[in-house]
Amino acid sequence: MKFTVVTILPELIEPALAAGVVGRARDAGTISVATVNPRDFTHDRHRTVDDTPYGGGPGMVMKAEPLLAALDAAAPRGDAHRILLSPAGAPLTQARVRELATLPHVVLACGRYEGVDERAIELGIDEQISIGDYVLSGGELGALVIIDAVARFVPGVLGEAASVDDESHSAGVLEYPHYTRPPELAGHAVPDVLQSGNHAAIAAWRRVEALKRTAARRPDLWARLAPTAGDRKLLAKAGCAALPARTHVALVHHPVVDRTGAVVTTALTNFDVHDLARSAMTYGLAGYHVVTPITSQRDKAVHIAKLWIEDQHGQHRAQALQLVRVAASIGDAIADIGPDTVVVATSARPGAFPGARRTTAPELVADLAFDPRNVLLLFGTGWGLAEELIPSVSRVLEPIDAGTGWNHLSVRSAAAITLDRLFGRST
Ligand code: SAM
């Protein structure tokens, strides 16, 4: 595979590619790297490649003509894939790296100054790539990053073909931890399983560690990961049931506040019993607790659920309504679920529950993925949960916010949106 770097600083490229895996691949002829300097395509005494920006503003802009001529010298348009390194490009991913490794010739154009005349991009570039959300002073380091990452996928560059497939980002998970001799270092031992010689046990341990690490360090990756049936089995064996299956919701009628901030007990709403049960069922939750201190209201909730269960015997709605339980207080609901339950509050108000850890939905899911405890999500009726009367809350979800400045959702809607953010599969 061939790389051509178009740069006004070719001296930055060569030293970084002289040694290691890439250096050996160049020596073996598996990959080749050349440079082309836009300064060689200027026609003035100073070999000028930049000029002041139209419209004013700080800094200089790379001129289009020398850059386009250098790109053509690297490879005529269509004969190679031309990439411009740009902080405004698409973020580089391992999936894109793998695709680039299938191309015979990649040209990497490096910007300098404030950037590149837009017409050079329109006329001469096929793709723009960023190597991260920060700004470098030039594209050369980005070009080196791409060459290094892509070369590893070129057949013959790495010894074992399998080593690229196992690595972080290859399948949306981070890689498991590695160990080598000695077996113990400053009180830190190599895990026994790695010394057991049991290859199936080692593979299982590595997969669980990779999943744990991904959840702990990259909630964004964890949110996109769909654990396989094999993963679910491994996690269950490691004592971690899937999060929805140990998550409960509570619809709280007391203690909640009214519009004046006074603590009140609200009345049960028929729809709430019914609709939250269906949402809870959709997302695979373990239970739905209707919390009210008023006995007749609890009886009413049980009655509503029973009506649907009997009327719809064995059908979808009946299954959902079977999730309904009642409790006189949040404490009673927790006692019903189990004493060691993580209580998560929801609120429309930013800054609610100041003593609790604020969290987004993906952070919460990643944070609790390997915590074996049950989870109780509290939804308040009325004007919301009476915060100071609910000391058991350890985490609070960020309010639902669509940027309109108005977020007074019905509790049924808020619960449905929240459950989808936590457990829904985006397409
Ligand atoms: N003014 C530009 C902007 O805000 O998008 C930044 C120009 S930067 C100082 C100069 C050059 O460095 C860019 O044209 C690009 O080639 C390269 N560069 C800077 N940051 C980069 C990144 N994160 N990924 C890829 N290339 C980058």
Short mmCIF file of C-alpha atoms and ligand atoms in Angstrom, two decimals:
data_model
loop_
_atom_site.label_atom_id
_atom_site.label_comp_id
_atom_site.label_asym_id
_atom_site.label_seq_id
_atom_site.Cartn_x
_atom_site.Cartn_y
_atom_site.Cartn_z
CA MET A 1 0.00 0.00 0.00
CA LYS A 2 1.20 3.50 -0.81
CA PHE A 3 0.82 6.69 1.24
CA THR A 4 1.75 10.11 -0.14
CA VAL A 5 1.83 12.99 2.33
CA VAL A 6 1.33 16.46 0.87
CA THR A 7 3.01 18.83 3.30
CA ILE A 8 5.07 22.00 3.48
CA LEU A 9 7.06 20.36 6.33
CA PRO A 10 8.19 16.98 4.92
CA GLU A 11 10.95 16.87 7.53
CA LEU A 12 8.27 16.12 10.16
CA ILE A 13 7.17 12.94 8.41
CA GLU A 14 10.24 10.79 7.78
CA PRO A 15 11.70 10.45 11.33
CA ALA A 16 8.40 9.25 12.80
CA LEU A 17 8.12 6.44 10.25
CA ALA A 18 11.70 5.15 10.40
CA ALA A 19 11.35 2.58 13.21
CA GLY A 20 8.94 0.09 14.80
CA VAL A 21 6.16 -1.74 13.00
CA VAL A 22 5.79 0.91 10.27
CA GLY A 23 9.56 1.23 9.75
CA ARG A 24 9.87 -2.55 9.30
CA ALA A 25 6.90 -2.60 6.91
CA ARG A 26 8.59 0.10 4.81
CA ASP A 27 11.89 -1.81 4.81
CA ALA A 28 10.05 -4.95 3.70
CA GLY A 29 8.25 -3.03 0.94
CA THR A 30 4.80 -3.88 2.34
CA ILE A 31 3.98 -0.17 2.53
CA SER A 32 5.67 2.88 1.03
CA VAL A 33 5.54 6.51 2.09
CA ALA A 34 6.42 9.50 -0.10
CA THR A 35 6.05 13.24 0.41
CA VAL A 36 5.18 16.07 -1.97
CA ASN A 37 5.78 19.70 -1.00
CA PRO A 38 3.32 22.35 -2.27
CA ARG A 39 6.21 24.87 -2.16
CA ASP A 40 7.69 23.06 -5.15
CA PHE A 41 4.64 24.17 -7.15
CA THR A 42 4.91 27.91 -6.49
CA HIS A 43 6.19 30.41 -9.02
CA ASP A 44 7.46 33.31 -6.91
CA ARG A 45 10.85 33.95 -5.35
CA HIS A 46 9.57 33.36 -1.80
CA ARG A 47 7.79 30.09 -2.69
CA THR A 48 4.63 31.47 -1.10
CA VAL A 49 1.96 28.95 -0.07
CA ASP A 50 -0.25 31.22 2.08
CA ASP A 51 -2.11 34.49 1.81
CA THR A 52 -4.39 36.72 3.89
CA PRO A 53 -8.03 35.63 4.31
CA TYR A 54 -10.79 37.29 2.29
CA GLY A 55 -13.15 38.99 4.72
CA GLY A 56 -10.37 39.68 7.21
CA GLY A 57 -9.62 37.90 10.44
CA PRO A 58 -6.52 36.51 12.08
CA GLY A 59 -3.81 34.37 10.49
CA MET A 60 -3.14 33.20 6.96
CA VAL A 61 -4.85 30.72 4.65
CA MET A 62 -3.17 28.04 2.53
CA LYS A 63 -3.45 28.95 -1.13
CA ALA A 64 -5.38 26.61 -3.40
CA GLU A 65 -3.10 26.52 -6.50
CA PRO A 66 0.13 25.09 -4.99
CA LEU A 67 -1.86 22.60 -2.95
CA LEU A 68 -3.89 21.42 -5.96
CA ALA A 69 -0.74 21.10 -8.06
CA ALA A 70 0.94 19.08 -5.29
CA LEU A 71 -2.11 16.81 -5.03
CA ASP A 72 -1.99 16.18 -8.79
CA ALA A 73 1.72 15.42 -8.56
CA ALA A 74 0.99 12.92 -5.76
CA ALA A 75 -1.59 11.16 -7.96
CA PRO A 76 -3.98 12.38 -10.65
CA ARG A 77 -7.56 12.84 -9.42
CA GLY A 78 -9.27 9.45 -9.29
CA ASP A 79 -6.03 7.45 -9.14
CA ALA A 80 -5.76 7.70 -5.34
CA HIS A 81 -8.04 8.50 -2.40
CA ARG A 82 -7.31 12.05 -1.25
CA ILE A 83 -7.80 12.90 2.41
CA LEU A 84 -7.45 16.33 4.01
CA LEU A 85 -6.56 16.33 7.69
CA SER A 86 -8.96 18.80 9.31
CA PRO A 87 -10.37 19.36 12.81
CA ALA A 88 -13.67 19.95 10.99
CA GLY A 89 -13.55 16.51 9.33
CA ALA A 90 -15.30 13.31 10.34
CA PRO A 91 -13.70 11.74 13.44
CA LEU A 92 -11.34 8.88 12.60
CA THR A 93 -12.61 5.49 13.77
CA GLN A 94 -11.16 2.01 13.74
CA ALA A 95 -13.88 0.99 11.26
CA ARG A 96 -12.74 3.70 8.81
CA VAL A 97 -9.09 2.77 9.39
CA ARG A 98 -9.89 -0.81 8.39
CA GLU A 99 -11.61 0.39 5.19
CA LEU A 100 -8.73 2.69 4.25
CA ALA A 101 -6.33 -0.25 4.53
CA THR A 102 -8.05 -1.86 1.53
CA LEU A 103 -7.10 1.04 -0.79
CA PRO A 104 -3.95 0.89 -2.93
CA HIS A 105 -2.96 4.54 -2.59
CA VAL A 106 -3.97 7.17 -0.03
CA VAL A 107 -2.89 10.81 -0.32
CA LEU A 108 -2.86 12.75 2.96
CA ALA A 109 -3.00 16.53 2.60
CA CYS A 110 -1.78 18.51 5.62
CA GLY A 111 -3.16 21.96 6.33
CA ARG A 112 -1.19 24.66 8.11
CA TYR A 113 -1.99 28.23 9.24
CA GLU A 114 -5.74 28.91 9.77
CA GLY A 115 -6.63 26.24 7.25
CA VAL A 116 -7.00 25.67 3.53
CA ASP A 117 -8.74 27.70 0.80
CA GLU A 118 -12.16 26.02 0.51
CA ARG A 119 -11.81 25.70 -3.28
CA ALA A 120 -8.80 23.42 -2.90
CA ILE A 121 -11.09 21.15 -0.87
CA GLU A 122 -13.94 21.36 -3.37
CA LEU A 123 -11.67 20.69 -6.35
CA GLY A 124 -9.11 18.29 -4.94
CA ILE A 125 -10.21 16.41 -1.81
CA ASP A 126 -12.32 13.24 -1.47
CA GLU A 127 -12.69 13.08 2.32
CA GLN A 128 -11.86 15.17 5.40
CA ILE A 129 -10.74 13.42 8.57
CA SER A 130 -10.17 14.72 12.09
CA ILE A 131 -8.02 12.79 14.54
CA GLY A 132 -9.82 14.26 17.56
CA ASP A 133 -11.73 17.19 18.95
CA TYR A 134 -8.76 19.49 19.48
CA VAL A 135 -6.73 21.74 17.19
CA LEU A 136 -3.18 20.95 16.13
CA SER A 137 -0.90 23.44 14.41
CA GLY A 138 -0.72 21.30 11.27
CA GLY A 139 -2.01 18.13 9.65
CA GLU A 140 1.32 16.24 9.74
CA LEU A 141 0.73 14.56 13.11
CA GLY A 142 -2.73 13.54 11.87
CA ALA A 143 -1.23 12.07 8.69
CA LEU A 144 1.23 10.08 10.81
CA VAL A 145 -1.62 8.82 12.98
CA ILE A 146 -3.53 7.64 9.92
CA ILE A 147 -0.46 5.96 8.37
CA ASP A 148 0.34 4.14 11.62
CA ALA A 149 -3.25 3.00 12.28
CA VAL A 150 -3.96 1.98 8.66
CA ALA A 151 -0.63 0.19 8.12
CA ARG A 152 -1.46 -2.23 10.96
CA PHE A 153 -4.37 -3.56 8.86
CA VAL A 154 -2.32 -4.01 5.69
CA PRO A 155 -1.73 -7.76 5.27
CA GLY A 156 1.79 -8.75 6.29
CA VAL A 157 2.50 -5.68 8.47
CA LEU A 158 1.64 -7.29 11.82
CA GLY A 159 2.78 -10.79 12.62
CA GLU A 160 -0.52 -12.34 13.65
CA ALA A 161 -3.64 -11.40 11.71
CA ALA A 162 -5.76 -12.00 14.84
CA SER A 163 -4.04 -9.31 16.88
CA VAL A 164 -5.92 -6.50 15.09
CA ASP A 165 -9.31 -8.11 15.63
CA ASP A 166 -8.88 -8.49 19.38
CA GLU A 167 -7.90 -4.91 20.04
CA SER A 168 -9.80 -1.98 21.54
CA HIS A 169 -12.41 -0.50 19.17
CA SER A 170 -12.39 -3.44 16.76
CA ALA A 171 -15.78 -4.65 18.00
CA GLY A 172 -17.00 -1.61 19.95
CA VAL A 173 -15.35 -2.67 23.22
CA LEU A 174 -12.06 -1.70 24.86
CA GLU A 175 -9.43 -4.39 25.17
CA TYR A 176 -9.00 -6.53 28.32
CA PRO A 177 -5.95 -5.98 30.60
CA HIS A 178 -2.62 -7.63 29.76
CA TYR A 179 -0.01 -9.12 32.10
CA THR A 180 3.47 -10.57 31.66
CA ARG A 181 6.15 -11.83 34.08
CA PRO A 182 6.72 -11.49 37.03
CA PRO A 183 3.62 -13.15 38.55
CA GLU A 184 3.64 -10.64 41.42
CA LEU A 185 4.79 -7.03 41.42
CA ALA A 186 4.73 -4.78 44.51
CA GLY A 187 1.81 -6.75 45.96
CA HIS A 188 -0.11 -6.82 42.66
CA ALA A 189 -0.62 -10.40 41.46
CA VAL A 190 -1.48 -11.63 37.99
CA PRO A 191 -5.09 -12.96 38.12
CA ASP A 192 -5.08 -16.72 38.83
CA VAL A 193 -7.23 -17.55 35.82
CA LEU A 194 -4.51 -16.32 33.43
CA GLN A 195 -2.09 -18.84 34.94
CA SER A 196 -4.61 -21.69 34.93
CA GLY A 197 -3.98 -22.90 31.38
CA ASN A 198 -7.78 -23.17 30.97
CA HIS A 199 -8.28 -21.42 27.62
CA ALA A 200 -12.08 -21.25 27.81
CA ALA A 201 -11.91 -19.71 31.31
CA ILE A 202 -9.25 -17.24 30.14
CA ALA A 203 -11.37 -16.18 27.13
CA ALA A 204 -14.42 -15.74 29.38
CA TRP A 205 -12.44 -13.67 31.92
CA ARG A 206 -11.00 -11.47 29.19
CA ARG A 207 -14.42 -10.80 27.67
CA VAL A 208 -15.96 -9.86 31.05
CA GLU A 209 -12.99 -7.57 31.83
CA ALA A 210 -13.28 -5.94 28.40
CA LEU A 211 -17.00 -5.29 28.98
CA LYS A 212 -16.39 -3.96 32.52
CA ARG A 213 -13.66 -1.64 31.29
CA THR A 214 -15.85 -0.33 28.46
CA ALA A 215 -18.73 0.41 30.86
CA ALA A 216 -16.41 2.11 33.36
CA ARG A 217 -14.42 4.24 30.92
CA ARG A 218 -16.60 4.79 27.88
CA PRO A 219 -20.34 5.15 28.64
CA ASP A 220 -20.75 6.31 25.03
CA LEU A 221 -19.43 2.99 23.67
CA TRP A 222 -21.36 1.02 26.28
CA ALA A 223 -24.60 2.74 25.22
CA ARG A 224 -24.07 1.54 21.63
CA LEU A 225 -22.98 -1.96 22.55
CA ALA A 226 -25.51 -4.73 22.15
CA PRO A 227 -24.24 -7.53 24.42
CA THR A 228 -24.51 -10.91 22.69
CA ALA A 229 -26.39 -13.86 24.19
CA GLY A 230 -22.95 -15.23 25.12
CA ASP A 231 -22.09 -11.97 26.91
CA ARG A 232 -25.34 -12.10 28.86
CA LYS A 233 -24.54 -15.63 30.00
CA LEU A 234 -21.04 -14.61 31.07
CA LEU A 235 -22.36 -11.59 32.96
CA ALA A 236 -25.04 -13.65 34.71
CA LYS A 237 -22.31 -16.12 35.73
CA ALA A 238 -20.27 -13.19 37.09
CA GLY A 239 -23.30 -12.27 39.25
CA CYS A 240 -24.57 -9.40 37.11
CA ALA A 241 -28.12 -9.70 35.81
CA ALA A 242 -29.00 -7.35 32.94
CA LEU A 243 -29.76 -3.87 34.29
CA PRO A 244 -33.43 -3.61 33.16
CA ALA A 245 -34.20 -6.95 34.80
CA ARG A 246 -33.14 -5.53 38.19
CA THR A 247 -34.63 -2.06 37.69
CA HIS A 248 -37.96 -1.02 39.19
CA VAL A 249 -39.97 2.17 38.77
CA ALA A 250 -41.99 3.88 41.47
CA LEU A 251 -44.80 6.32 40.84
CA VAL A 252 -44.75 8.48 43.97
CA HIS A 253 -47.94 10.18 45.24
CA HIS A 254 -46.33 11.16 48.55
CA PRO A 255 -44.09 12.95 49.44
CA VAL A 256 -44.53 15.28 46.50
CA VAL A 257 -45.00 19.05 46.30
CA ASP A 258 -47.80 21.19 44.90
CA ARG A 259 -47.43 24.40 42.91
CA THR A 260 -46.67 26.39 46.09
CA GLY A 261 -43.97 23.95 47.20
CA ALA A 262 -46.12 22.52 50.03
CA VAL A 263 -45.77 18.77 50.63
CA VAL A 264 -48.96 16.98 49.59
CA THR A 265 -50.39 13.58 48.70
CA THR A 266 -51.81 13.42 45.19
CA ALA A 267 -54.67 11.26 43.99
CA LEU A 268 -54.13 8.18 41.85
CA THR A 269 -54.71 8.59 38.11
CA ASN A 270 -56.13 5.57 36.29
CA PHE A 271 -53.99 6.19 33.18
CA ASP A 272 -50.78 6.30 35.21
CA VAL A 273 -51.30 2.79 36.59
CA HIS A 274 -51.96 1.45 33.17
CA ASP A 275 -49.48 3.37 30.98
CA LEU A 276 -46.41 3.12 33.24
CA ALA A 277 -46.99 -0.64 33.53
CA ARG A 278 -46.89 -0.91 29.73
CA SER A 279 -43.73 1.19 29.53
CA ALA A 280 -42.10 -0.88 32.29
CA MET A 281 -43.00 -4.07 30.42
CA THR A 282 -41.67 -2.71 27.09
CA TYR A 283 -38.23 -2.04 28.56
CA GLY A 284 -38.06 -5.33 30.47
CA LEU A 285 -38.22 -3.90 34.01
CA ALA A 286 -38.62 -5.99 37.15
CA GLY A 287 -41.49 -4.11 38.78
CA TYR A 288 -43.68 -1.02 38.93
CA HIS A 289 -44.53 0.28 42.41
CA VAL A 290 -47.46 2.61 42.97
CA VAL A 291 -46.55 4.51 46.17
CA THR A 292 -49.31 6.14 48.22
CA PRO A 293 -49.92 6.23 51.98
CA ILE A 294 -53.70 6.12 51.46
CA THR A 295 -54.99 2.57 51.80
CA SER A 296 -58.04 3.09 49.59
CA GLN A 297 -55.81 4.48 46.84
CA ARG A 298 -53.53 1.45 47.01
CA ASP A 299 -56.62 -0.75 46.84
CA LYS A 300 -57.76 1.21 43.80
CA ALA A 301 -54.40 0.63 42.05
CA VAL A 302 -54.63 -3.09 42.76
CA HIS A 303 -58.23 -3.10 41.54
CA ILE A 304 -57.36 -1.33 38.25
CA ALA A 305 -54.49 -3.73 37.59
CA LYS A 306 -56.70 -6.72 38.42
CA LEU A 307 -59.45 -5.60 36.08
CA TRP A 308 -57.06 -5.50 33.15
CA ILE A 309 -55.38 -8.76 34.13
CA GLU A 310 -58.71 -10.57 34.31
CA ASP A 311 -60.21 -8.87 31.29
CA GLN A 312 -57.19 -9.45 29.06
CA HIS A 313 -56.32 -12.84 30.45
CA GLY A 314 -52.87 -13.89 29.22
CA GLN A 315 -52.66 -11.10 26.67
CA HIS A 316 -50.18 -8.25 26.33
CA ARG A 317 -51.78 -5.76 28.67
CA ALA A 318 -52.36 -8.40 31.31
CA GLN A 319 -48.64 -9.22 31.31
CA ALA A 320 -47.78 -5.55 31.80
CA LEU A 321 -50.29 -5.00 34.59
CA GLN A 322 -48.83 -7.97 36.44
CA LEU A 323 -45.79 -5.78 37.13
CA VAL A 324 -47.90 -3.48 39.36
CA ARG A 325 -47.19 -3.57 43.09
CA VAL A 326 -48.30 -1.11 45.76
CA ALA A 327 -46.42 0.41 48.69
CA ALA A 328 -47.40 2.84 51.45
CA SER A 329 -44.07 4.67 51.21
CA ILE A 330 -40.84 4.79 49.21
CA GLY A 331 -39.24 2.98 52.16
CA ASP A 332 -41.77 0.17 51.84
CA ALA A 333 -41.11 -0.13 48.11
CA ILE A 334 -37.36 -0.37 48.82
CA ALA A 335 -38.00 -3.01 51.50
CA ASP A 336 -40.05 -4.95 48.96
CA ILE A 337 -37.27 -4.81 46.33
CA GLY A 338 -34.43 -5.47 48.76
CA PRO A 339 -32.60 -3.30 51.30
CA ASP A 340 -29.51 -2.72 49.18
CA THR A 341 -31.26 -0.84 46.37
CA VAL A 342 -29.80 2.10 44.42
CA VAL A 343 -32.41 4.86 44.45
CA VAL A 344 -32.40 7.20 41.45
CA ALA A 345 -34.56 10.32 41.39
CA THR A 346 -35.93 12.15 38.37
CA SER A 347 -36.85 15.82 38.28
CA ALA A 348 -37.79 18.50 35.77
CA ARG A 349 -35.73 20.98 37.79
CA PRO A 350 -31.99 21.40 37.13
CA GLY A 351 -30.15 21.33 40.47
CA ALA A 352 -32.71 19.06 42.17
CA PHE A 353 -31.40 16.69 44.88
CA PRO A 354 -28.12 18.60 45.39
CA GLY A 355 -26.68 15.84 47.61
CA ALA A 356 -27.09 13.17 44.94
CA ARG A 357 -24.74 12.43 42.04
CA ARG A 358 -26.04 14.03 38.82
CA THR A 359 -25.98 11.68 35.88
CA THR A 360 -27.06 11.36 32.27
CA ALA A 361 -28.92 8.25 31.16
CA PRO A 362 -25.90 6.65 29.36
CA GLU A 363 -23.66 7.37 32.37
CA LEU A 364 -26.16 5.76 34.75
CA VAL A 365 -26.50 2.66 32.59
CA ALA A 366 -22.73 2.25 32.31
CA ASP A 367 -22.20 3.02 35.99
CA LEU A 368 -24.68 0.38 37.19
CA ALA A 369 -23.98 -2.27 34.54
CA PHE A 370 -21.57 -4.15 36.83
CA ASP A 371 -23.13 -3.13 40.13
CA PRO A 372 -25.15 -6.20 41.17
CA ARG A 373 -27.67 -4.16 43.19
CA ASN A 374 -31.28 -3.53 42.27
CA VAL A 375 -32.28 -0.08 41.09
CA LEU A 376 -35.38 1.98 41.88
CA LEU A 377 -36.27 4.91 39.62
CA LEU A 378 -38.53 7.46 41.30
CA PHE A 379 -41.08 9.47 39.33
CA GLY A 380 -43.02 12.14 41.22
CA THR A 381 -46.62 13.15 40.58
CA GLY A 382 -47.95 16.68 41.31
CA TRP A 383 -45.16 19.27 40.99
CA GLY A 384 -42.47 16.69 41.64
CA LEU A 385 -40.77 14.75 44.43
CA ALA A 386 -40.40 16.46 47.85
CA GLU A 387 -36.61 16.26 47.81
CA GLU A 388 -35.74 16.79 51.47
CA LEU A 389 -38.11 14.02 52.55
CA ILE A 390 -36.43 11.39 50.35
CA PRO A 391 -32.94 10.90 51.81
CA SER A 392 -32.43 7.51 50.16
CA VAL A 393 -31.72 9.09 46.73
CA SER A 394 -28.08 8.60 45.69
CA ARG A 395 -28.30 9.64 42.05
CA VAL A 396 -30.42 12.05 40.07
CA LEU A 397 -30.99 11.96 36.34
CA GLU A 398 -30.54 15.17 34.35
CA PRO A 399 -33.94 16.72 33.50
CA ILE A 400 -35.46 16.02 30.11
CA ASP A 401 -34.67 19.16 28.13
CA ALA A 402 -35.43 19.82 24.48
CA GLY A 403 -34.01 23.35 24.58
CA THR A 404 -37.42 25.03 24.39
CA GLY A 405 -37.33 26.25 27.99
CA TRP A 406 -40.55 24.33 28.67
CA ASN A 407 -40.40 20.78 30.05
CA HIS A 408 -43.60 20.26 32.03
CA LEU A 409 -44.28 16.73 30.85
CA SER A 410 -46.91 14.41 32.25
CA VAL A 411 -45.32 11.79 34.50
CA ARG A 412 -46.35 9.13 31.99
CA SER A 413 -44.49 10.88 29.17
CA ALA A 414 -41.48 11.66 31.34
CA ALA A 415 -41.24 8.03 32.44
CA ALA A 416 -41.51 6.75 28.86
CA ILE A 417 -38.82 9.14 27.60
CA THR A 418 -36.54 8.33 30.53
CA LEU A 419 -36.91 4.57 30.08
CA ASP A 420 -36.17 4.88 26.39
CA ARG A 421 -33.04 6.93 27.10
CA LEU A 422 -31.90 4.31 29.58
CA PHE A 423 -32.88 1.08 27.87
CA GLY A 424 -34.11 1.86 24.35
CA ARG A 425 -32.16 0.63 21.38
CA SER A 426 -31.45 3.46 18.99
CA THR A 427 -31.52 2.39 15.39
N1 SAM B 1 -8.74 27.22 11.92
C1 SAM B 1 -8.89 25.81 11.79
C2 SAM B 1 -10.18 25.37 12.48
O1 SAM B 1 -10.57 25.99 13.48
O2 SAM B 1 -10.81 24.35 12.04
C3 SAM B 1 -7.70 25.07 12.41
C4 SAM B 1 -6.48 25.12 11.57
S1 SAM B 1 -5.15 24.21 12.32
C5 SAM B 1 -4.33 25.47 13.22
C6 SAM B 1 -4.06 23.92 10.94
C7 SAM B 1 -4.20 22.56 10.32
O3 SAM B 1 -3.87 21.54 11.26
C8 SAM B 1 -5.52 22.17 9.75
O4 SAM B 1 -5.77 22.70 8.48
C9 SAM B 1 -5.43 20.63 9.70
O5 SAM B 1 -4.76 20.18 8.56
C10 SAM B 1 -4.54 20.33 10.92
N2 SAM B 1 -5.31 19.90 12.13
C11 SAM B 1 -5.48 20.61 13.24
N3 SAM B 1 -6.21 19.94 14.15
C12 SAM B 1 -6.51 18.73 13.59
C13 SAM B 1 -7.25 17.60 14.01
N4 SAM B 1 -7.84 17.56 15.21
N5 SAM B 1 -7.36 16.55 13.17
C14 SAM B 1 -6.80 16.60 11.94
N6 SAM B 1 -6.09 17.66 11.47
C15 SAM B 1 -5.94 18.72 12.28
#
